[in-house]
Structures are given as structure tokens and as C-alpha cells.
Amino acid sequence: GAVVSQHPSRVICKSGTSVKIECRSLDFQATTMFWYRQFPKQSLMLMATSNEGSKATYEQGVEKDKFLINHASLTLSTLTVTSAHPEDSSFYICSASPGGPTEAFFGQGTRLTVV
Amino acid sequence: QKEVEQDPGPLSVPEGAIVSLNCTYSNSAFQYFMWYRQYSRKGPELLMYTYSSGNKEDGRFTAQVDKSSKYISLFIRDSQPSDSATYLCAMTVDHNDMRFGAGTRLTVKP
């Protein structure tokens, strides 16, 4: 199947700093990429949808100034958590789609811990 | 009421057992139904997807959709310890509206 690479897999940062997470589709062009957040024992929650070359669409309740998404190319999207706080600690997962509702491939996820 | 309900478990079965995982949903507009498997600290991987009501089989896995009851199931036959993971159901009207269940943690004991 298609491969989506997410980096880093784990990151620990100090409160107040910013962290960038990358999501790359390695063998296909992703017209759309999605960013999710997952709390323990809870479902994946869609944070935002990004299309290459346009602004991301954020879900209700997600602060766009805090979670900056840049879909710079058809193979790369980045999520930057700005001025991170301990409550931002979570598991963040991206997925990428070359097209079609059933073609969604997930990255490995990034465990963010803010201390 | 959540759009997608899934019992988080945990569910523990002996090796070789038939496993039944289920989700219910409230939005009748959902058209595509998926099951993902997620190993600890990894991203979900797509196991099965179905579009219409009925059954779809792939090896030891069978996905079942009952749109009239708003109920979907995933059956795992001859379960193996390597099947131990969290199983997430997901559904969507189109991909921008994908909604996930909470996931059921499954342990298959040797």
C-alpha cells in the first residue's frame, strides 16, 4: 500500500516553544492531507484539512493560530504547534489521500509531550 | 449522542476464537465504512472498507454493514496473537467528514 511518513515519531519540548511535525506521502501525490489528534482511549479527532496551495480548513474549536498547517507541495504537509503548553501533549496523526473517500493512508503518528 | 459509538473494551479472547467488533452510528448520510487497525503508538492502517450494506470478506476478516440499523461489524476468524491491537471503525459521507469510533482494544492470548 501507499506510504505516508510522519516525522518525528516522538518529541518532547518545553512549554512556550514551537514544534513542527512533517507529513510526507512517499509514493503518491496527496491532493488532500488531514491532521488528527488522538487522546488516550478516545477516537481520532479531525483537526484540519489541507489542500495543496490553499489555506487549511480547520474544524470547529481548533485554533488556527496555534496549529499552523502548511501544505507546501503535493507530497508534504506540516503542522506547527505554536507556543506549546502541557495541554497540547497528545498523539498527532496525519493522513494523506490521492483522491477518493476510501483512499486514506495514515502516518505513524507523533507523540508530543510538552513539559 | 456521539455520531459514532464503539465500545472501547478491552476485549480479551483466546487464540483461535472468532472476534466480533461493532459500531453504531447516528448519521444516515454516511456512505463509506472503514475499519482500521492501530498498534500501540503507531498510526492506523486500513483493514477493510465497504460502501453498501452487506458483507465483504478478506482472508480472516469480514466486514458487515447494516444501514437500516446503522450498525457495522468486523469479524476476525481464527484470531491470532498478532491481531492484538486497537480496532477503529470509521465512516464518512465524503472524506472531509470522516468520523472515527473510540476504538476497541483487542488482546488475543496464546
XYZ file of N, CA and C in Angstrom:
675
model
N 0.815 -1.200 0.000
C 0.000 0.000 0.000
C 0.847 1.247 0.000
N 0.192 2.377 -0.168
C 0.892 3.653 -0.207
C 1.511 3.958 1.152
N 2.596 4.728 1.118
C 3.323 5.022 2.341
C 3.240 6.502 2.662
N 2.892 6.765 3.895
C 2.892 8.130 4.419
C 3.871 8.161 5.581
N 4.823 9.041 5.489
C 5.853 9.145 6.516
C 5.623 10.373 7.368
N 5.631 10.183 8.651
C 5.413 11.298 9.576
C 6.633 11.401 10.484
N 7.072 12.625 10.678
C 8.309 12.834 11.445
C 8.214 14.096 12.283
N 8.653 14.111 13.516
C 9.259 12.981 14.230
C 8.199 12.056 14.821
N 8.603 10.915 15.274
C 7.662 9.992 15.911
C 7.429 10.381 17.365
N 8.439 10.988 17.967
C 8.291 11.464 19.340
C 9.027 12.776 19.493
N 8.454 13.666 20.267
C 9.138 14.924 20.548
C 8.728 15.408 21.921
N 9.728 15.866 22.642
C 9.493 16.483 23.950
C 9.970 17.923 23.853
N 9.130 18.838 24.230
C 9.532 20.242 24.145
C 9.123 20.986 25.408
N 9.743 22.119 25.583
C 9.438 22.938 26.743
C 8.218 23.801 26.471
N 7.494 24.077 27.503
C 6.318 24.927 27.391
C 6.708 26.287 26.814
N 5.947 26.745 25.842
C 6.215 28.040 25.228
C 6.971 27.960 23.917
N 7.535 26.807 23.626
C 8.260 26.651 22.357
C 7.319 26.125 21.286
N 7.803 26.119 20.048
C 7.001 25.633 18.917
C 7.588 24.339 18.393
N 6.719 23.505 17.887
C 7.129 22.206 17.364
C 6.529 22.002 15.983
N 7.357 21.531 15.067
C 6.870 21.270 13.710
C 6.850 19.770 13.451
N 5.738 19.311 12.911
C 5.574 17.896 12.546
C 5.370 17.830 11.045
N 6.118 16.917 10.406
C 6.023 16.775 8.959
C 5.266 15.522 8.566
N 4.548 15.631 7.489
C 3.812 14.501 6.936
C 4.101 14.446 5.439
N 4.675 13.344 5.008
C 5.048 13.207 3.605
C 4.406 11.975 2.980
N 3.883 12.140 1.803
C 3.445 10.985 1.025
C 4.622 10.596 0.148
N 5.076 9.362 0.294
C 6.334 8.963 -0.324
C 6.177 8.470 -1.759
N 5.059 7.898 -2.083
C 4.950 7.305 -3.418
C 3.679 7.701 -4.148
N 3.069 8.781 -3.707
C 1.912 9.288 -4.438
C 1.754 10.774 -4.137
N 1.008 11.432 -4.976
C 0.737 12.849 -4.758
C -0.577 12.978 -3.992
N -0.494 13.651 -2.883
C -1.651 13.794 -1.999
C -2.324 15.136 -2.239
N -3.465 15.077 -2.858
C -4.189 16.323 -3.089
C -4.726 16.892 -1.783
N -4.988 16.011 -0.865
C -5.550 16.430 0.418
C -4.819 15.712 1.552
N -4.520 16.457 2.580
C -3.935 15.864 3.782
C -4.765 16.278 4.987
N -4.795 15.412 5.947
C -5.619 15.622 7.134
C -4.755 15.493 8.382
N -5.069 16.270 9.353
C -4.383 16.189 10.644
C -5.389 15.847 11.730
N -5.010 14.831 12.507
C -5.864 14.355 13.581
C -5.112 14.440 14.901
N -5.910 14.437 15.931
C -5.345 14.384 17.272
C -6.049 13.251 18.007
N -5.287 12.517 18.766
C -5.869 11.386 19.461
C -5.476 11.427 20.929
N -6.469 11.476 21.788
C -6.242 11.371 23.215
C -6.385 9.908 23.609
N -5.753 9.516 24.712
C -5.815 8.104 25.119
C -7.248 7.614 25.235
N -7.493 6.476 24.659
C -8.786 5.802 24.733
C -9.916 6.624 24.130
N -9.568 7.552 23.307
C -10.596 8.328 22.617
C -10.402 8.221 21.118
N -11.426 8.623 20.395
C -11.348 8.489 18.945
C -10.433 9.546 18.351
N -10.034 9.287 17.127
C -9.308 10.304 16.382
C -10.217 11.502 16.167
N -9.657 12.680 16.362
C -10.434 13.896 16.137
C -9.784 14.700 15.025
N -10.547 14.947 13.994
C -10.025 15.720 12.878
C -9.776 17.153 13.332
N -8.572 17.613 13.076
C -8.228 18.994 13.422
C -8.414 19.905 12.219
N -7.898 19.461 11.081
C -7.940 20.326 9.910
C -7.700 19.516 8.655
N -8.163 20.070 7.567
C -7.980 19.503 6.243
C -7.191 20.491 5.409
N -6.160 20.014 4.751
C -5.377 20.933 3.930
C -5.291 20.431 2.495
N -5.416 21.355 1.587
C -5.256 21.095 0.166
C -4.037 21.863 -0.324
N -3.272 21.236 -1.178
C -2.041 21.835 -1.650
C -2.297 23.196 -2.260
N -1.550 24.175 -1.793
C -1.619 25.515 -2.355
C -2.729 26.387 -1.829
N -3.517 25.883 -0.887
C -4.583 26.708 -0.335
C -4.560 26.624 1.188
N -5.315 27.503 1.809
C -5.353 27.526 3.268
C -6.083 26.308 3.811
N -5.646 25.897 4.982
C -6.288 24.738 5.599
C -7.671 25.097 6.116
N -8.506 24.104 6.157
C -9.841 24.258 6.738
C -9.826 23.616 8.110
N -10.077 24.421 9.118
C -9.997 23.943 10.487
C -11.370 23.533 11.010
N -11.370 22.509 11.823
C -12.604 22.089 12.473
C -12.950 23.074 13.599
N -14.200 23.080 13.915
C -14.666 23.981 14.963
C -13.943 23.692 16.281
N -13.497 24.756 16.902
C -12.814 24.601 18.182
C -11.310 24.458 18.074
N -10.778 24.314 16.869
C -9.331 24.204 16.680
C -8.774 25.582 16.355
N -7.816 26.022 17.142
C -7.250 27.362 16.966
C -6.276 27.377 15.806
N -6.615 28.076 14.763
C -5.756 28.098 13.583
C -4.444 28.828 13.823
N -4.441 29.760 14.761
C -3.193 30.477 15.039
C -2.261 29.651 15.916
N -2.809 28.653 16.552
C -1.984 27.806 17.403
C -1.459 26.585 16.627
N -2.301 26.066 15.782
C -1.941 24.890 14.992
C -1.834 25.333 13.523
N -0.617 25.687 13.154
C -0.381 26.204 11.809
C -0.134 25.056 10.842
N -0.873 25.040 9.774
C -0.741 23.977 8.786
C -0.324 24.580 7.462
N 0.704 23.980 6.890
C 1.212 24.419 5.600
C 1.305 23.209 4.670
N 0.568 23.254 3.605
C 0.589 22.161 2.618
C 1.343 22.705 1.409
N 2.668 22.646 1.534
C 3.520 23.352 0.581
C 3.604 22.672 -0.782
N 3.435 21.370 -0.789
C 3.533 20.648 -2.057
C 2.578 19.470 -2.015
N 2.515 18.752 -3.111
C 1.601 17.599 -3.179
C 2.100 16.410 -2.379
N 3.280 16.534 -1.786
C 3.809 15.420 -1.001
C 4.172 15.807 0.424
N 3.941 17.047 0.790
C 4.360 17.488 2.116
C 3.354 18.434 2.754
N 2.995 18.089 3.975
C 2.203 18.997 4.807
C 2.877 19.071 6.172
N 2.868 20.234 6.766
C 3.443 20.387 8.103
C 2.424 20.972 9.064
N 2.512 20.504 10.294
C 1.704 21.030 11.388
C 2.652 21.629 12.405
N 2.512 22.894 12.700
C 3.334 23.535 13.707
C 2.472 23.894 14.909
N 2.840 23.342 16.039
C 2.159 23.684 17.286
C 2.926 24.855 17.889
N 2.308 25.996 17.898
C 2.999 27.198 18.361
C 2.750 27.418 19.850
N 3.772 27.942 20.515
C 3.668 28.240 21.946
C 2.996 27.078 22.684
N 3.640 25.942 22.564
C 3.030 24.716 23.100
C 2.878 24.783 24.622
N 1.817 24.172 25.095
C 1.549 24.069 26.520
C 1.303 22.609 26.872
N 1.418 22.258 28.140
C 1.225 20.851 28.515
C -0.086 20.253 28.020
N -1.121 21.049 27.934
C -2.413 20.505 27.455
C -2.395 20.164 25.968
N -1.344 20.592 25.271
C -1.196 20.224 23.859
C -0.554 18.849 23.706
N -0.082 18.286 24.800
C 0.518 16.960 24.756
C -0.518 15.965 24.261
N -0.158 15.233 23.229
C -1.121 14.332 22.617
C -0.419 13.523 21.527
N -1.187 12.687 20.881
C -0.723 11.922 19.736
C -1.334 12.570 18.497
N -0.486 13.021 17.597
C -0.953 13.681 16.384
C -0.693 12.767 15.196
N -1.707 12.597 14.358
C -1.594 11.710 13.201
C -2.033 12.447 11.947
N -1.276 12.241 10.886
C -1.697 12.809 9.610
C -2.174 11.681 8.713
N -2.986 12.029 7.768
C -3.319 11.085 6.715
C -3.307 11.830 5.396
N -3.088 11.090 4.350
C -2.989 11.689 3.026
C -3.836 10.906 2.051
N -4.415 11.634 1.144
C -5.309 10.993 0.184
C -4.972 11.432 -1.232
N -4.761 10.456 -2.117
C -4.560 10.819 -3.521
C -5.881 11.136 -4.206
N -6.959 10.801 -3.511
C -8.260 11.081 -4.082
C -9.225 9.971 -3.733
N -10.463 10.304 -3.489
C -11.459 9.294 -3.177
C -11.593 9.094 -1.680
N -12.793 8.859 -1.211
C -13.024 8.795 0.230
C -12.433 7.580 0.906
N -12.163 6.529 0.179
C -11.633 5.345 0.844
C -10.122 5.265 0.764
N -9.517 6.157 0.038
C -8.062 6.119 -0.080
C -7.452 7.088 0.909
N -7.292 6.648 2.115
C -6.683 7.483 3.148
C -5.589 6.667 3.808
N -4.400 7.151 3.727
C -3.260 6.448 4.295
C -2.688 7.280 5.426
N -2.427 6.608 6.529
C -2.016 7.322 7.730
C -0.517 7.282 7.945
N -0.026 8.345 8.548
C 1.342 8.340 9.026
C 1.444 7.555 10.321
N 2.648 7.474 10.818
C 2.904 6.664 12.010
C 2.492 7.374 13.291
N 2.247 8.658 13.183
C 1.858 9.420 14.364
C 3.058 10.050 15.053
N 2.788 11.112 15.775
C 3.812 11.817 16.543
C 3.320 11.994 17.972
N 4.103 11.497 18.884
C 3.767 11.671 20.307
C 4.429 12.961 20.785
N 3.625 13.956 21.082
C 4.142 15.227 21.573
C 3.942 15.315 23.074
N 5.032 15.596 23.763
C 4.969 15.822 25.206
C 5.529 17.205 25.494
N 4.727 18.025 26.115
C 5.147 19.381 26.455
C 5.360 19.438 27.965
N 6.575 19.801 28.347
C 6.917 19.805 29.781
C 7.143 21.232 30.296
N -25.434 12.764 21.960
C -25.118 11.458 21.367
C -23.985 11.618 20.362
N -22.966 10.762 20.504
C -21.867 10.799 19.550
C -22.350 10.282 18.205
N -21.701 10.765 17.151
C -22.068 10.294 15.816
C -21.727 8.827 15.622
N -20.616 8.415 16.211
C -20.164 7.032 16.080
C -19.891 6.491 17.484
N -20.508 5.392 17.793
C -20.313 4.764 19.097
C -19.595 3.437 18.920
N -18.567 3.245 19.726
C -17.811 1.989 19.679
C -17.386 1.648 21.089
N -17.651 0.458 21.507
C -17.275 0.007 22.849
C -15.757 -0.081 22.920
N -15.126 0.661 23.830
C -13.660 0.662 23.884
C -13.036 -0.608 24.441
N -13.903 -1.498 25.003
C -13.363 -2.730 25.570
C -12.711 -2.462 26.915
N -11.644 -3.139 27.293
C -10.864 -4.043 26.439
C -11.540 -5.394 26.238
N -11.172 -6.024 25.148
C -11.697 -7.326 24.785
C -10.536 -8.315 24.744
N -10.686 -9.407 25.471
C -9.635 -10.413 25.530
C -10.216 -11.758 25.122
N -9.564 -12.411 24.153
C -10.054 -13.695 23.659
C -8.893 -14.673 23.546
N -9.171 -15.971 23.571
C -8.088 -16.950 23.367
C -7.783 -17.082 21.880
N -6.577 -17.487 21.596
C -6.164 -17.703 20.214
C -7.116 -18.680 19.523
N -7.472 -18.352 18.286
C -8.367 -19.202 17.528
C -9.826 -18.812 17.625
N -10.158 -17.927 18.545
C -11.550 -17.517 18.725
C -12.005 -16.623 17.578
N -13.302 -16.541 17.412
C -13.891 -15.589 16.473
C -14.162 -14.288 17.245
N -13.677 -13.204 16.693
C -13.838 -11.903 17.341
C -14.890 -11.096 16.589
N -15.747 -10.448 17.341
C -16.765 -9.579 16.747
C -16.609 -8.175 17.305
N -16.371 -7.229 16.426
C -16.218 -5.827 16.816
C -17.344 -5.036 16.154
N -17.906 -4.083 16.882
C -19.111 -3.411 16.382
C -19.076 -1.910 16.588
N -19.782 -1.222 15.719
C -20.000 0.220 15.866
C -21.426 0.550 15.468
N -21.974 1.529 16.125
C -23.265 2.069 15.706
C -23.076 3.538 15.358
N -23.955 4.042 14.542
C -23.827 5.441 14.150
C -25.200 6.068 14.021
N -25.207 7.389 14.024
C -26.488 8.087 14.003
C -26.745 8.830 12.694
N -25.704 9.100 11.941
C -25.849 9.899 10.726
C -26.141 8.994 9.525
N -27.355 9.043 9.057
C -27.755 8.172 7.948
C -27.114 8.574 6.627
N -26.430 9.707 6.611
C -25.766 10.149 5.385
C -24.429 9.449 5.146
N -23.906 8.784 6.162
C -22.632 8.070 5.975
C -22.797 7.041 4.857
N -21.805 7.019 3.960
C -21.881 6.109 2.826
C -20.735 5.103 2.788
N -19.601 5.496 3.355
C -18.424 4.646 3.289
C -18.029 4.253 4.711
N -17.694 3.015 4.864
C -17.421 2.483 6.192
C -16.090 1.759 6.176
N -15.272 2.057 7.154
C -13.924 1.513 7.186
C -13.572 0.957 8.549
N -12.681 0.013 8.543
C -12.082 -0.493 9.767
C -10.582 -0.297 9.688
N -10.036 0.258 10.749
C -8.604 0.458 10.846
C -8.061 -0.346 12.015
N -6.815 -0.766 11.879
C -6.122 -1.428 12.972
C -4.983 -0.522 13.395
N -4.873 -0.332 14.674
C -3.825 0.539 15.197
C -3.045 -0.178 16.276
N -1.771 -0.414 16.003
C -0.900 -0.965 17.018
C -0.438 0.180 17.918
N -0.026 -0.199 19.104
C 0.319 0.803 20.104
C 1.352 1.792 19.564
N 1.035 3.063 19.680
C 1.939 4.156 19.296
C 2.253 4.184 17.809
N 1.362 3.618 17.015
C 1.513 3.669 15.567
C 0.280 4.322 14.960
N 0.383 4.714 13.714
C -0.781 5.239 13.029
C -1.713 4.129 12.601
N -2.973 4.428 12.410
C -3.919 3.404 11.966
C -3.611 2.924 10.547
N -3.883 1.658 10.287
C -3.764 1.130 8.931
C -5.126 0.596 8.495
N -5.451 0.880 7.262
C -6.759 0.477 6.747
C -6.825 -1.043 6.573
N -7.853 -1.631 7.166
C -8.078 -3.075 7.045
C -9.125 -3.384 5.990
N -10.243 -2.738 6.117
C -11.379 -3.059 5.260
C -12.173 -1.783 4.987
N -12.791 -1.741 3.830
C -13.766 -0.683 3.606
C -14.940 -1.228 2.813
N -16.092 -0.723 3.114
C -17.299 -1.146 2.411
C -18.122 0.079 2.054
N -18.887 -0.079 1.013
C -19.714 1.028 0.552
C -21.186 0.760 0.800
N -21.611 -0.449 0.583
C -23.037 -0.727 0.670
C -23.321 -1.691 1.810
N -24.555 -1.886 2.087
C -24.935 -2.874 3.094
C -24.540 -4.259 2.612
N -24.254 -5.123 3.554
C -23.883 -6.482 3.197
C -22.537 -6.846 3.783
N -21.994 -7.929 3.307
C -20.729 -8.446 3.815
C -19.615 -8.299 2.799
N -18.408 -8.097 3.319
C -17.222 -8.109 2.479
C -16.160 -8.900 3.207
N -15.580 -9.842 2.507
C -14.635 -10.752 3.139
C -13.240 -10.546 2.562
N -12.237 -10.613 3.454
C -10.841 -10.535 3.022
C -10.025 -11.406 3.972
N -9.739 -12.613 3.517
C -8.991 -13.520 4.374
C -9.766 -13.864 5.624
N -9.160 -13.620 6.757
C -9.817 -13.929 8.033
C -10.764 -12.823 8.487
N -10.823 -11.751 7.755
C -11.631 -10.598 8.156
C -12.908 -10.493 7.314
N -14.001 -10.205 7.987
C -15.270 -9.950 7.311
C -15.868 -8.667 7.854
N -16.165 -7.747 6.969
C -16.822 -6.505 7.368
C -18.290 -6.601 6.979
N -19.130 -6.157 7.881
C -20.570 -6.242 7.666
C -21.193 -4.883 7.921
N -22.064 -4.470 7.027
C -22.741 -3.177 7.172
C -24.241 -3.392 7.097
N -24.941 -2.844 8.057
C -26.409 -2.865 8.052
C -26.872 -1.415 8.148
N -27.132 -0.810 7.002
C -27.501 0.605 7.000
C -28.855 0.833 7.636
N -29.750 -0.131 7.529
C -31.083 0.062 8.100
C -31.018 0.169 9.616
N -30.074 -0.536 10.209
C -29.904 -0.497 11.669
C -28.793 0.448 12.083
N -28.100 1.028 11.121
C -26.951 1.903 11.394
C -25.942 1.171 12.279
N -25.498 0.041 11.784
C -24.684 -0.865 12.582
C -23.664 -1.505 11.666
N -22.395 -1.467 12.077
C -21.373 -2.143 11.294
C -20.573 -3.063 12.206
N -20.021 -4.111 11.606
C -19.268 -5.099 12.371
C -18.017 -5.504 11.619
N -17.047 -5.931 12.387
C -15.853 -6.564 11.835
C -15.668 -7.881 12.566
N -15.586 -8.954 11.779
C -15.362 -10.272 12.347
C -13.954 -10.735 12.001
N -13.295 -11.294 12.984
C -11.971 -11.866 12.768
C -12.058 -13.344 13.117
N -11.804 -14.175 12.104
C -11.828 -15.620 12.341
C -10.441 -16.104 12.712
N -10.390 -17.205 13.449
C -9.106 -17.826 13.807
C -8.131 -16.751 14.303
N -8.534 -16.036 15.307
C -7.744 -14.903 15.781
C -6.361 -15.356 16.247
N -5.396 -14.485 16.015
C -4.001 -14.748 16.336
C -3.477 -13.698 17.322
N -2.456 -14.021 18.083
C -1.867 -13.010 18.977
C -1.447 -11.745 18.230
N -1.046 -11.910 16.979
C -0.635 -10.738 16.193
C -1.811 -9.832 15.831
N -3.024 -10.300 16.070
C -4.202 -9.455 15.847
C -4.433 -8.502 17.017
N -3.685 -8.679 18.080
C -3.841 -7.811 19.255
C -3.499 -6.376 18.874
N -4.471 -5.517 18.993
C -4.330 -4.125 18.568
C -5.614 -3.403 18.943
N -5.652 -2.136 18.606
C -6.896 -1.384 18.746
C -7.535 -1.271 17.370
N -8.816 -1.566 17.301
C -9.546 -1.535 16.033
C -10.504 -0.346 16.042
N -10.347 0.477 15.038
C -11.161 1.687 14.928
C -12.122 1.553 13.763
N -13.372 1.845 14.004
C -14.287 1.970 12.885
C -14.283 3.427 12.439
N -14.576 3.639 11.196
C -14.633 4.996 10.670
C -15.670 5.029 9.567
N -16.272 6.175 9.397
C -17.273 6.302 8.354
C -17.315 7.728 7.853
N -17.820 7.877 6.665
C -17.767 9.184 6.037
C -18.852 9.358 4.993
N -19.300 10.595 4.897
C -20.188 10.959 3.787
C -19.303 11.187 2.569
N -18.338 12.041 2.719
C -17.197 12.140 1.828
C -15.998 12.274 2.735
N -14.811 12.232 2.200
C -13.645 12.094 3.051
C -13.462 13.267 3.990
N -14.024 14.393 3.691
C -13.858 15.534 4.579
C -14.666 15.407 5.857
N -15.560 14.457 5.901
C -16.412 14.303 7.073
C -16.145 13.000 7.796
N -14.956 12.467 7.699
C -14.695 11.173 8.309
C -14.804 11.265 9.820
N -15.482 10.297 10.377
C -15.664 10.225 11.830
C -15.236 8.857 12.300
N -14.543 8.851 13.424
C -13.999 7.615 13.955
C -14.699 7.220 15.236
N -14.749 5.920 15.474
C -15.130 5.419 16.780
C -13.954 5.564 17.730
N -14.198 5.265 18.994
C -13.155 5.409 20.005
C -12.103 4.319 19.889
N -12.445 3.235 19.214
C -11.510 2.120 19.102
C -11.757 1.077 20.169
N -11.630 -0.180 19.804
C -11.749 -1.294 20.743
C -10.399 -1.948 20.864
N -9.911 -2.044 22.099
C -8.616 -2.675 22.320
C -8.821 -4.182 22.438
N -8.188 -4.901 21.556
C -8.304 -6.359 21.498
C -6.990 -7.013 21.902
N -7.092 -8.018 22.760
C -5.940 -8.849 23.103
C -6.288 -10.294 22.792
N -5.454 -10.948 22.004
C -5.617 -12.359 21.694
C -4.531 -13.113 22.443
N -4.949 -13.953 23.355
C -3.991 -14.644 24.218
C -3.605 -15.984 23.619
N -2.292 -16.291 23.605
C -1.832 -17.576 23.045
C -2.339 -18.750 23.890
